[in-house]
Short mmCIF file of C-alpha atoms in Angstrom, two decimals:
data_model
loop_
_atom_site.label_atom_id
_atom_site.label_comp_id
_atom_site.label_asym_id
_atom_site.label_seq_id
_atom_site.Cartn_x
_atom_site.Cartn_y
_atom_site.Cartn_z
CA UNK N 1 -13.05 34.50 18.58
CA UNK N 2 -13.89 36.97 21.35
CA UNK N 3 -12.33 39.84 19.37
CA UNK N 4 -14.19 42.02 16.91
CA UNK N 5 -14.05 40.91 13.28
CA UNK N 6 -11.66 43.78 12.46
CA UNK N 7 -9.25 42.75 15.24
CA UNK N 8 -9.08 39.00 14.62
CA UNK N 9 -6.48 39.21 11.84
CA UNK N 10 -4.25 41.49 13.94
CA UNK N 11 -4.57 39.07 16.88
CA UNK N 12 -3.55 36.07 14.73
CA UNK N 13 -0.50 37.90 13.32
CA UNK N 14 0.81 39.30 16.60
CA UNK N 15 0.02 36.68 19.29
CA UNK N 16 2.80 34.15 19.72
CA UNK N 17 0.51 31.17 20.38
CA UNK N 18 -1.06 31.63 16.95
CA UNK N 19 2.22 31.13 15.12
CA UNK N 20 2.61 27.95 13.10
CA UNK N 21 6.21 26.75 12.92
CA UNK N 22 5.78 23.10 11.87
CA UNK N 23 3.48 23.04 8.83
CA UNK N 24 3.60 24.52 5.37
CA UNK N 25 0.26 26.37 5.64
CA UNK N 26 -0.77 28.89 8.29
CA UNK N 27 -4.43 27.91 8.63
CA UNK N 28 -5.35 30.51 11.26
CA UNK N 29 -3.99 33.34 9.16
CA UNK N 30 -5.74 31.93 6.12
CA UNK N 31 -9.11 31.76 7.90
CA UNK N 32 -8.98 35.18 9.59
CA UNK N 33 -6.81 37.27 7.25
CA UNK N 34 -7.03 35.85 3.72
CA UNK N 35 -10.83 35.47 3.83
CA UNK N 36 -13.12 38.35 4.88
CA UNK N 37 -15.08 37.72 8.07
CA UNK N 38 -18.37 37.08 6.25
CA UNK N 39 -16.64 34.38 4.13
CA UNK N 40 -15.40 32.40 7.13
CA UNK N 41 -17.92 29.57 6.39
CA UNK N 42 -16.36 29.27 2.91
CA UNK N 43 -12.91 28.93 4.48
CA UNK N 44 -14.24 26.20 6.79
CA UNK N 45 -15.72 24.29 3.84
CA UNK N 46 -12.43 24.50 1.93
CA UNK N 47 -10.53 23.36 5.03
CA UNK N 48 -12.87 20.36 5.43
CA UNK N 49 -12.24 19.35 1.80
CA UNK N 50 -8.50 19.75 2.34
CA UNK N 51 -8.73 17.63 5.50
CA UNK N 52 -10.42 14.82 3.57
CA UNK N 53 -7.68 15.00 0.94
CA UNK N 54 -5.01 14.80 3.66
CA UNK N 55 -6.65 11.71 5.15
CA UNK N 56 -6.82 10.22 1.65
CA UNK N 57 -3.14 10.95 1.14
CA UNK N 58 -2.27 9.32 4.46
CA UNK N 59 -4.13 6.18 3.41
CA UNK N 60 -2.68 6.03 -0.12
CA UNK N 61 0.89 6.62 1.03
CA UNK N 62 0.68 4.06 3.84
CA UNK N 63 -1.03 1.28 1.87
CA UNK N 64 0.58 1.64 -1.59
CA UNK N 65 4.08 2.85 -0.75
CA UNK N 66 4.97 2.57 2.96
CA UNK N 67 3.68 -0.95 3.69
CA UNK N 68 5.11 -2.64 0.54
CA UNK N 69 8.58 -1.27 1.29
CA UNK N 70 8.33 -2.44 4.90
CA UNK N 71 7.31 -5.88 3.65
CA UNK N 72 10.31 -5.87 1.31
CA UNK N 73 12.63 -4.92 4.18
CA UNK N 74 11.26 -7.70 6.39
CA UNK N 75 11.63 -10.13 3.48
CA UNK N 76 15.25 -9.05 2.96
CA UNK N 77 15.91 -9.58 6.67
CA UNK N 78 14.19 -13.02 6.42
CA UNK N 79 11.84 -12.33 9.33
CA UNK N 80 9.03 -14.78 10.14
CA UNK N 81 5.44 -13.69 9.51
CA UNK N 82 4.67 -13.22 13.19
CA UNK N 83 7.76 -11.12 13.86
CA UNK N 84 7.13 -9.05 10.73
CA UNK N 85 3.48 -8.66 11.72
CA UNK N 86 4.14 -7.13 15.14
CA UNK N 87 7.06 -4.97 13.95
CA UNK N 88 7.26 -3.80 10.35
CA UNK N 89 3.66 -4.46 9.30
CA UNK N 90 2.32 -2.94 12.52
CA UNK N 91 4.45 0.11 11.77
CA UNK N 92 2.99 0.25 8.27
CA UNK N 93 -0.62 0.00 9.39
CA UNK N 94 -0.16 2.36 12.34
CA UNK N 95 1.96 4.93 10.53
CA UNK N 96 -0.79 7.59 10.17
CA UNK N 97 -1.77 7.25 13.85
CA UNK N 98 1.85 7.18 15.04
CA UNK N 99 2.97 10.19 13.02
CA UNK N 100 -0.17 12.12 13.97
CA UNK N 101 0.54 11.44 17.66
CA UNK N 102 4.19 12.44 17.34
CA UNK N 103 3.20 15.63 15.50
CA UNK N 104 0.62 16.46 18.19
CA UNK N 105 2.99 15.72 21.08
CA UNK N 106 5.60 18.04 19.52
CA UNK N 107 3.62 21.04 20.80
CA UNK N 108 2.25 21.12 24.39
CA UNK N 109 -0.81 22.98 23.08
CA UNK N 110 -1.84 19.99 20.95
CA UNK N 111 -0.87 17.15 23.32
CA UNK N 112 -4.57 16.72 24.12
CA UNK N 113 -5.16 16.03 20.43
CA UNK N 114 -2.72 13.10 20.55
CA UNK N 115 -4.27 11.66 23.72
CA UNK N 116 -7.78 12.04 22.31
CA UNK N 117 -6.74 10.43 19.03
CA UNK N 118 -4.98 7.45 20.62
CA UNK N 119 -7.79 6.76 23.10
CA UNK N 120 -10.47 7.60 20.52
CA UNK N 121 -8.98 5.28 17.91
CA UNK N 122 -8.62 2.58 20.57
CA UNK N 123 -12.27 2.65 21.59
CA UNK N 124 -13.40 2.99 17.94
CA UNK N 125 -11.40 -0.06 16.83
CA UNK N 126 -12.25 -2.25 19.83
CA UNK N 127 -15.99 -1.50 19.63
CA UNK N 128 -17.07 -0.38 16.12
CA UNK N 129 -14.55 -2.40 14.09
CA UNK N 130 -14.66 -5.48 16.35
CA UNK N 131 -18.46 -5.21 16.52
CA UNK N 132 -18.67 -4.94 12.73
CA UNK N 133 -16.53 -8.06 12.33
CA UNK N 134 -18.80 -9.95 14.75
CA UNK N 135 -21.93 -8.83 12.88
CA UNK N 136 -20.53 -9.83 9.50
CA UNK N 137 -19.02 -13.18 10.53
CA UNK N 138 -19.68 -14.68 14.00
CA UNK N 139 -16.73 -16.89 14.92
CA UNK N 140 -14.76 -18.54 17.70
CA UNK N 141 -11.84 -16.39 18.78
CA UNK N 142 -8.32 -17.75 19.25
CA UNK N 143 -8.05 -17.76 23.04
CA UNK N 144 -4.38 -17.20 23.84
CA UNK N 145 -3.66 -14.47 21.26
CA UNK N 146 -6.83 -12.64 22.34
CA UNK N 147 -5.99 -12.77 26.06
CA UNK N 148 -2.40 -11.74 25.37
CA UNK N 149 -3.39 -8.72 23.27
CA UNK N 150 -6.16 -7.56 25.62
CA UNK N 151 -3.92 -7.82 28.70
CA UNK N 152 -1.11 -5.84 27.06
CA UNK N 153 -3.51 -3.19 25.80
CA UNK N 154 -5.17 -2.90 29.22
CA UNK N 155 -1.75 -2.38 30.81
CA UNK N 156 -0.94 0.32 28.24
CA UNK N 157 -4.29 2.10 28.73
CA UNK N 158 -4.24 2.07 32.53
CA UNK N 159 -0.59 3.14 32.55
CA UNK N 160 -1.50 6.10 30.33
CA UNK N 161 -4.44 6.83 32.63
CA UNK N 162 -2.02 6.98 35.57
CA UNK N 163 0.36 9.26 33.63
CA UNK N 164 -2.51 11.65 32.92
CA UNK N 165 -3.55 11.55 36.57
CA UNK N 166 -0.12 12.64 37.84
CA UNK N 167 0.10 15.14 34.96
CA UNK N 168 3.65 14.44 33.77
CA UNK N 169 5.83 11.80 32.16
CA UNK N 170 9.58 11.48 32.66
CA UNK N 171 12.32 9.99 30.51
CA UNK N 172 12.19 6.58 32.21
CA UNK N 173 8.43 6.26 31.72
CA UNK N 174 8.71 7.25 28.05
CA UNK N 175 11.36 4.58 27.54
CA UNK N 176 9.12 2.22 29.53
CA UNK N 177 6.41 2.49 26.87
CA UNK N 178 8.90 1.46 24.20
CA UNK N 179 10.28 -1.33 26.42
CA UNK N 180 6.74 -2.66 26.97
CA UNK N 181 6.22 -2.91 23.23
CA UNK N 182 9.55 -4.72 22.85
CA UNK N 183 8.37 -7.13 25.56
CA UNK N 184 5.11 -7.63 23.63
CA UNK N 185 7.05 -8.48 20.45
CA UNK N 186 9.30 -10.85 22.44
CA UNK N 187 6.29 -12.70 23.90
CA UNK N 188 4.72 -13.01 20.44
CA UNK N 189 7.95 -14.56 19.15
CA UNK N 190 8.26 -16.94 22.12
CA UNK N 191 4.60 -18.01 21.93
CA UNK N 192 4.95 -18.62 18.19
CA UNK N 193 8.00 -20.85 18.72
CA UNK N 194 6.27 -22.79 21.51
CA UNK N 195 3.11 -23.17 19.45
CA UNK N 196 5.07 -24.41 16.42
CA UNK N 197 6.82 -27.06 18.51
CA UNK N 198 3.56 -28.22 20.09
CA UNK N 199 1.90 -28.30 16.70
CA UNK N 200 4.69 -30.45 15.25
CA UNK N 201 4.43 -32.75 18.27
CA UNK N 202 0.66 -33.30 18.12
CA UNK N 203 0.77 -33.78 14.35
CA UNK N 204 3.07 -36.77 14.58
CA UNK N 205 1.34 -40.09 13.68
CA UNK N 206 1.10 -41.00 17.38
CA UNK N 207 -0.77 -37.85 18.39
CA UNK N 208 -2.66 -36.95 15.20
CA UNK N 209 -6.40 -36.85 15.77
CA UNK N 210 -6.08 -36.64 19.55
CA UNK N 211 -8.18 -34.21 21.62
CA UNK N 212 -5.00 -32.24 22.37
CA UNK N 213 -4.54 -31.63 18.66
CA UNK N 214 -8.05 -30.22 18.30
CA UNK N 215 -7.59 -28.08 21.40
CA UNK N 216 -4.34 -26.64 20.08
CA UNK N 217 -5.93 -25.78 16.76
CA UNK N 218 -8.67 -23.84 18.55
CA UNK N 219 -6.43 -22.06 21.03
CA UNK N 220 -3.86 -20.50 18.72
CA UNK N 221 -4.27 -18.80 15.40
CA UNK N 222 -1.44 -18.82 12.92
CA UNK N 223 -2.60 -15.47 11.63
CA UNK N 224 -1.84 -13.41 14.73
CA UNK N 225 -0.40 -10.53 12.78
CA UNK N 226 -0.74 -6.84 13.43
CA UNK N 227 -1.31 -6.37 9.74
CA UNK N 228 -4.72 -5.30 8.53
CA UNK N 229 -4.47 -8.24 6.10
CA UNK N 230 -4.96 -6.35 2.87
CA UNK N 231 -5.98 -8.92 0.25
CA UNK N 232 -3.71 -8.90 -2.79
CA UNK N 233 -5.17 -8.55 -6.25
CA UNK N 234 -3.68 -11.11 -8.58
CA UNK N 235 -5.88 -10.27 -11.54
CA UNK N 236 -2.91 -8.71 -13.36
CA UNK N 237 -1.68 -12.20 -14.31
CA UNK N 238 -4.62 -12.45 -16.65
CA UNK N 239 -3.17 -9.66 -18.80
CA UNK N 240 0.32 -11.10 -19.29
CA UNK N 241 1.32 -10.98 -23.01
CA UNK N 242 1.40 -14.26 -24.91
CA UNK N 243 4.54 -13.33 -26.85
CA UNK N 244 7.77 -11.93 -25.37
CA UNK N 245 7.80 -8.14 -25.47
CA UNK N 246 10.53 -5.74 -24.39
CA UNK N 247 9.70 -2.14 -23.50
CA UNK N 248 12.02 0.67 -24.45
CA UNK N 249 13.44 2.90 -21.71
CA UNK N 250 11.03 5.72 -22.55
CA UNK N 251 8.03 3.36 -22.65
CA UNK N 252 9.07 1.85 -19.33
CA UNK N 253 9.32 5.28 -17.72
CA UNK N 254 5.96 6.50 -19.07
CA UNK N 255 4.13 3.34 -18.00
CA UNK N 256 5.78 3.48 -14.56
CA UNK N 257 4.55 7.00 -13.77
CA UNK N 258 1.00 6.35 -15.02
CA UNK N 259 -1.21 5.83 -11.93
CA UNK N 260 -4.27 4.82 -14.01
CA UNK N 261 -4.76 1.25 -15.16
CA UNK N 262 -7.31 1.32 -17.99
CA UNK N 263 -8.13 -2.38 -17.58
CA UNK N 264 -9.06 -1.93 -13.91
CA UNK N 265 -10.79 1.39 -14.62
CA UNK N 266 -13.44 -0.34 -16.74
CA UNK N 267 -14.39 -2.67 -13.88
CA UNK N 268 -14.75 0.09 -11.27
CA UNK N 269 -18.08 1.42 -10.08
CA UNK N 270 -18.91 5.09 -10.57
CA UNK N 271 -18.04 6.17 -7.02
CA UNK N 272 -14.75 4.26 -7.22
CA UNK N 273 -13.94 6.16 -10.40
CA UNK N 274 -14.64 9.49 -8.65
CA UNK N 275 -12.30 8.57 -5.76
CA UNK N 276 -9.65 7.39 -8.23
CA UNK N 277 -9.77 10.70 -10.13
CA UNK N 278 -9.27 12.56 -6.84
CA UNK N 279 -6.30 10.34 -5.96
CA UNK N 280 -4.58 10.60 -9.35
CA UNK N 281 -2.53 13.80 -8.67
CA UNK N 282 -1.20 12.55 -5.31
CA UNK N 283 -0.48 9.08 -6.74
CA UNK N 284 1.44 10.67 -9.61
CA UNK N 285 3.59 12.70 -7.21
CA UNK N 286 4.18 9.68 -4.99
CA UNK N 287 5.16 7.51 -7.98
CA UNK N 288 7.73 10.13 -8.99
CA UNK N 289 9.27 10.40 -5.52
CA UNK N 290 8.84 7.04 -3.73
CA UNK N 291 10.43 3.80 -5.02
CA UNK N 292 8.52 0.59 -4.24
CA UNK N 293 10.19 -2.82 -4.02
CA UNK N 294 7.79 -5.76 -4.32
CA UNK N 295 9.32 -9.17 -3.44
CA UNK N 296 6.27 -10.97 -4.83
CA UNK N 297 6.98 -9.83 -8.38
CA UNK N 298 9.52 -11.62 -10.54
CA UNK N 299 11.52 -8.44 -11.17
CA UNK N 300 10.81 -7.07 -7.65
CA UNK N 301 9.14 -4.07 -9.33
CA UNK N 302 12.45 -2.90 -10.82
CA UNK N 303 11.81 0.14 -13.04
CA UNK N 304 15.24 1.26 -14.18
CA UNK N 305 14.47 4.76 -15.55
CA UNK N 306 12.00 5.60 -12.78
CA UNK N 307 14.26 4.23 -10.03
CA UNK N 308 17.07 6.43 -11.34
CA UNK N 309 14.74 9.42 -11.08
CA UNK N 310 13.91 8.34 -7.51
CA UNK N 311 17.57 8.78 -6.56
CA UNK N 312 17.11 12.48 -7.40
CA UNK N 313 13.54 13.18 -6.27
CA UNK N 314 13.58 11.00 -3.13
CA UNK N 315 16.36 12.79 -1.20
CA UNK N 316 15.05 16.16 -2.41
CA UNK N 317 11.61 15.28 -1.03
CA UNK N 318 13.12 14.35 2.34
CA UNK N 319 14.96 17.63 2.86
CA UNK N 320 12.10 19.75 1.48
CA UNK N 321 9.47 18.14 3.74
CA UNK N 322 11.55 17.83 6.93
CA UNK N 323 10.65 20.66 9.35
CA UNK N 324 8.48 22.30 6.64
CA UNK N 325 11.46 22.77 4.30
CA UNK N 326 13.64 24.64 6.81
CA UNK N 327 16.67 22.48 6.06
CA UNK N 328 16.00 22.43 2.33
CA UNK N 329 16.53 26.19 2.17
CA UNK N 330 19.58 26.06 4.45
CA UNK N 331 22.77 27.48 2.92
CA UNK N 332 26.10 25.77 3.60
CA UNK N 333 28.60 28.39 4.84
CA UNK N 334 25.92 30.95 4.05
CA UNK N 335 26.38 30.63 0.28
CA UNK N 336 25.69 27.16 -1.17
CA UNK N 337 22.07 25.89 -0.89
CA UNK N 338 21.75 22.42 0.66
CA UNK N 339 19.12 21.34 -1.89
CA UNK N 340 21.57 21.98 -4.74
CA UNK N 341 24.15 19.70 -3.09
CA UNK N 342 21.52 16.97 -2.65
CA UNK N 343 20.48 17.41 -6.30
CA UNK N 344 24.07 17.05 -7.56
CA UNK N 345 24.69 13.92 -5.47
CA UNK N 346 21.39 12.45 -6.69
CA UNK N 347 22.29 13.13 -10.33
CA UNK N 348 25.68 11.47 -9.83
CA UNK N 349 24.17 8.33 -8.26
CA UNK N 350 21.38 8.18 -10.87
CA UNK N 351 23.95 8.30 -13.66
CA UNK N 352 25.95 5.45 -12.15
CA UNK N 353 22.86 3.26 -11.69
CA UNK N 354 21.50 4.03 -15.18
CA UNK N 355 24.69 3.11 -17.03
CA UNK N 356 25.50 0.00 -14.96
CA UNK N 357 22.08 -1.72 -15.04
CA UNK N 358 19.52 -2.96 -17.56
CA UNK N 359 15.74 -2.58 -17.80
CA UNK N 360 15.10 -6.31 -17.42
CA UNK N 361 17.35 -7.37 -14.54
CA UNK N 362 17.28 -5.69 -11.09
CA UNK N 363 20.72 -5.07 -9.57
CA UNK N 364 21.94 -6.94 -6.50
CA UNK N 365 21.59 -3.79 -4.41
CA UNK N 366 17.94 -3.28 -5.38
CA UNK N 367 16.84 -3.80 -1.76
CA UNK N 368 18.48 -0.44 -0.94
CA UNK N 369 15.62 1.21 -2.85
CA UNK N 370 13.17 -0.25 -0.30
CA UNK N 371 15.06 1.65 2.43
CA UNK N 372 14.86 4.85 0.36
CA UNK N 373 11.15 4.23 -0.30
CA UNK N 374 10.54 3.63 3.40
CA UNK N 375 12.26 6.91 4.33
CA UNK N 376 10.58 9.06 1.65
CA UNK N 377 7.08 7.66 2.27
CA UNK N 378 7.60 8.17 6.02
CA UNK N 379 8.43 11.83 5.34
CA UNK N 380 5.28 12.22 3.22
CA UNK N 381 3.15 10.64 5.97
CA UNK N 382 4.78 12.83 8.62
CA UNK N 383 4.15 15.96 6.54
CA UNK N 384 0.48 15.08 5.94
CA UNK N 385 0.01 14.19 9.62
CA UNK N 386 1.47 17.54 10.71
CA UNK N 387 -0.94 19.38 8.41
CA UNK N 388 -3.85 17.34 9.80
CA UNK N 389 -2.92 18.27 13.38
CA UNK N 390 -2.56 21.98 12.51
CA UNK N 391 -5.86 21.94 10.63
CA UNK N 392 -7.74 20.28 13.48
CA UNK N 393 -6.27 22.81 15.90
CA UNK N 394 -7.68 25.56 13.66
CA UNK N 395 -11.12 23.92 13.76
CA UNK N 396 -10.83 23.90 17.54
CA UNK N 397 -10.27 27.67 17.53
CA UNK N 398 -13.09 28.42 15.09
CA UNK N 399 -15.71 26.18 16.73
CA UNK N 400 -14.42 26.53 20.31
CA UNK N 401 -13.81 22.76 20.62
CA UNK N 402 -11.20 21.11 22.82
CA UNK N 403 -8.30 19.22 21.26
CA UNK N 404 -9.48 16.07 23.02
CA UNK N 405 -12.89 15.96 21.31
CA UNK N 406 -11.26 16.69 17.94
CA UNK N 407 -8.82 13.85 18.55
CA UNK N 408 -11.42 11.28 19.58
CA UNK N 409 -13.69 12.15 16.64
CA UNK N 410 -12.17 13.57 13.46
CA UNK N 411 -8.56 12.44 13.91
CA UNK N 412 -9.46 9.00 15.29
CA UNK N 413 -12.11 8.39 12.62
CA UNK N 414 -9.88 9.60 9.81
CA UNK N 415 -6.98 7.36 10.79
CA UNK N 416 -9.16 4.31 11.61
CA UNK N 417 -11.79 4.29 8.87
CA UNK N 418 -9.46 2.48 6.45
CA UNK N 419 -8.77 -0.26 9.00
CA UNK N 420 -12.51 -0.50 9.64
CA UNK N 421 -13.38 -1.25 6.01
CA UNK N 422 -10.40 -3.53 5.39
CA UNK N 423 -10.95 -5.60 8.56
CA UNK N 424 -14.66 -6.04 7.88
CA UNK N 425 -13.85 -7.02 4.28
CA UNK N 426 -11.36 -9.62 5.52
CA UNK N 427 -14.00 -11.00 7.91
CA UNK N 428 -16.61 -11.15 5.17
CA UNK N 429 -14.22 -13.20 3.03
CA UNK N 430 -13.88 -15.77 5.80
CA UNK N 431 -10.94 -14.56 7.93
CA UNK N 432 -12.52 -13.05 11.07
CA UNK N 433 -9.64 -14.19 13.32
CA UNK N 434 -7.14 -12.27 11.22
CA UNK N 435 -9.41 -9.21 11.29
CA UNK N 436 -9.84 -9.27 15.07
CA UNK N 437 -6.07 -9.78 15.53
CA UNK N 438 -5.49 -6.67 13.41
CA UNK N 439 -7.88 -4.71 15.67
CA UNK N 440 -5.78 -5.26 18.78
CA UNK N 441 -2.29 -5.60 17.31
CA UNK N 442 -2.37 -2.20 15.60
CA UNK N 443 -3.73 -0.19 18.54
CA UNK N 444 -1.16 -1.72 20.94
CA UNK N 445 1.55 -0.44 18.61
CA UNK N 446 -0.08 3.00 18.32
CA UNK N 447 -0.60 3.45 22.06
CA UNK N 448 2.80 2.31 23.29
CA UNK N 449 4.99 3.85 20.61
CA UNK N 450 2.72 6.86 20.02
CA UNK N 451 3.01 8.00 23.65
CA UNK N 452 6.58 6.72 24.15
CA UNK N 453 8.18 8.21 21.04
CA UNK N 454 5.93 11.29 21.04
CA UNK N 455 6.91 12.30 24.58
CA UNK N 456 10.54 11.25 24.08
CA UNK N 457 10.93 13.59 21.11
CA UNK N 458 9.31 16.43 23.03
CA UNK N 459 11.89 16.34 25.80
CA UNK N 460 14.43 19.13 25.23
CA UNK N 461 18.03 18.80 26.32
CA UNK N 462 18.34 18.99 30.07
CA UNK N 463 14.63 18.71 30.92
CA UNK N 464 13.59 15.06 31.16
CA UNK N 465 9.95 15.68 32.09
CA UNK N 466 6.98 16.43 29.86
CA UNK N 467 3.92 17.97 31.47
CA UNK N 468 0.54 16.67 30.33
CA UNK N 469 -2.48 18.77 31.16
CA UNK N 470 -5.79 16.87 30.73
CA UNK N 471 -8.48 19.06 29.21
CA UNK N 472 -11.16 18.67 31.85
CA UNK N 473 -13.63 15.89 32.45
CA UNK N 474 -13.69 14.66 28.85
CA UNK N 475 -10.24 13.04 29.02
CA UNK N 476 -11.26 10.98 32.05
CA UNK N 477 -14.53 9.90 30.37
CA UNK N 478 -12.53 8.86 27.29
CA UNK N 479 -9.92 6.92 29.27
CA UNK N 480 -12.56 5.34 31.51
CA UNK N 481 -14.73 4.30 28.56
CA UNK N 482 -11.78 2.65 26.80
CA UNK N 483 -10.69 0.85 29.98
CA UNK N 484 -14.25 -0.31 30.66
CA UNK N 485 -14.70 -1.63 27.12
CA UNK N 486 -11.50 -3.68 27.49
CA UNK N 487 -12.67 -5.05 30.85
CA UNK N 488 -16.00 -6.04 29.25
CA UNK N 489 -14.16 -7.85 26.45
CA UNK N 490 -11.79 -9.51 28.91
CA UNK N 491 -14.75 -10.88 30.92
CA UNK N 492 -17.52 -11.45 28.37
CA UNK N 493 -15.54 -13.14 25.58
CA UNK N 494 -14.08 -15.92 27.80
CA UNK N 495 -17.51 -16.24 29.48
CA UNK N 496 -18.94 -17.12 26.04
CA UNK N 497 -16.16 -19.72 25.53
CA UNK N 498 -14.51 -17.25 23.11
CA UNK N 499 -17.51 -17.46 20.79
CA UNK N 500 -18.16 -13.99 19.33
CA UNK N 501 -21.81 -13.69 18.30
CA UNK N 502 -23.84 -11.03 16.52
CA UNK N 503 -25.42 -10.12 19.87
CA UNK N 504 -22.00 -9.24 21.23
CA UNK N 505 -21.31 -7.19 18.08
CA UNK N 506 -24.53 -5.20 18.62
CA UNK N 507 -23.55 -4.66 22.27
CA UNK N 508 -20.17 -3.19 21.22
CA UNK N 509 -21.78 -0.82 18.70
CA UNK N 510 -24.36 0.37 21.27
CA UNK N 511 -21.54 0.90 23.79
CA UNK N 512 -19.71 3.17 21.36
CA UNK N 513 -22.88 5.16 20.58
CA UNK N 514 -23.52 5.72 24.30
CA UNK N 515 -19.90 6.76 24.84
CA UNK N 516 -20.02 9.21 21.92
CA UNK N 517 -23.23 10.82 23.20
CA UNK N 518 -21.80 11.21 26.72
CA UNK N 519 -18.52 12.63 25.33
CA UNK N 520 -20.31 15.25 23.20
CA UNK N 521 -22.67 16.21 26.03
CA UNK N 522 -19.61 16.69 28.24
CA UNK N 523 -17.85 18.79 25.59
CA UNK N 524 -20.81 21.16 25.34
CA UNK N 525 -21.07 21.47 29.14
CA UNK N 526 -24.45 19.71 29.38
CA UNK N 527 -22.78 17.11 31.63
CA UNK N 528 -20.59 18.74 34.31
#
């Protein structure tokens, strides 16, 4: 930005730090070479629109394709709700944050973006989302799950603060983050088993109605899941045909790839219709490439013609999106393209499945499609997250903003806004405990595995240390504000006998506003 307008394009093309090796689009070259200098504002506007579409794609892929397949996998493994909640469902809800952090940690230049996003999302969720839940539905919090989650998250935050202070993280510390999350899952399982036994004991005829029974009901919440508790829509049952009807193979395929339900379309409001129209192209592509297994449906969402197509498009999508298509264009022995081999294998498997199954009855190995759907949707999320990170880095160059402030604002807001609306909706419908459990369960997953896996993947062979360079005062303000908000919650909530009132919700929202003002004043050097 310090160069003359005529030199900026040359600088972007010839300076090594400007090269983009991970994403599909070179945003710096697009802004400074494709567009003339006087049209740079137009490029910024187009990039903002593209950023919103990427966030929308992250949300659609995670909620409609990634999470259902994870739920199907946990159902196939016969996991309990609590175990599934802190493992597979937490992975589903935190996928955009986790993949964004891993993508940011993959380049030392964008590590500050990952730290800003993880801390920024943490303070956003624990203040704005938790405050919104308290405003919508004041309630009494489940004491033991709350204390457990806050203590674990405080340990994760202050450990990360220490890592930033010493400026490096080694292999053992990266594995320690993952081990701490495994310990968290283990404690959730143990506490669930203990609670179930105590509950069965106090509900025997001898103990039923005793004060201990009431105390146990108040102290533990059966809904301590890391899921965001998306409420299922069962209105489709109303449209079941009265007479038996069998679709042909062609009809089944055409209805399966149609992302628009006319019956639901009529009930949508105008702004919902606008958002749906924007989502239609990405939903169509995702339907063609990602199989979805739904254990709640009678046929487990078996779509024979479409699932056969998934055996071709799914593996192709994986190799074409991994490392920005580098491996998809790889030639075996220098002659035979890898994507052609994957295509031939997919056609062979699709032919076997098509001629050995029927449209009505799912095969015994149908659960394998949930594994394929999990892998393909994870690749889509990873690809979108990489583009988001590269795009935000470009905004940092254009507007002279640090990666930390971009992480704590745009990236954190984009990845958390869906959880914000869903959690508040759950609270409004009478489940505030589930909503507040989702607030803490998801960010524990993001912090521990985001830093642990992100730094672990960055370590090259032979060098077991990753250097982290905090970008000035802002990182310490961010970490300190998050730690202080957790300390406030740890002290004030028990002091109110775990009663969360609207006053406390207003306090959390004001706290976030003050933090945001201080962070922006620091970024623009008004606070030194």
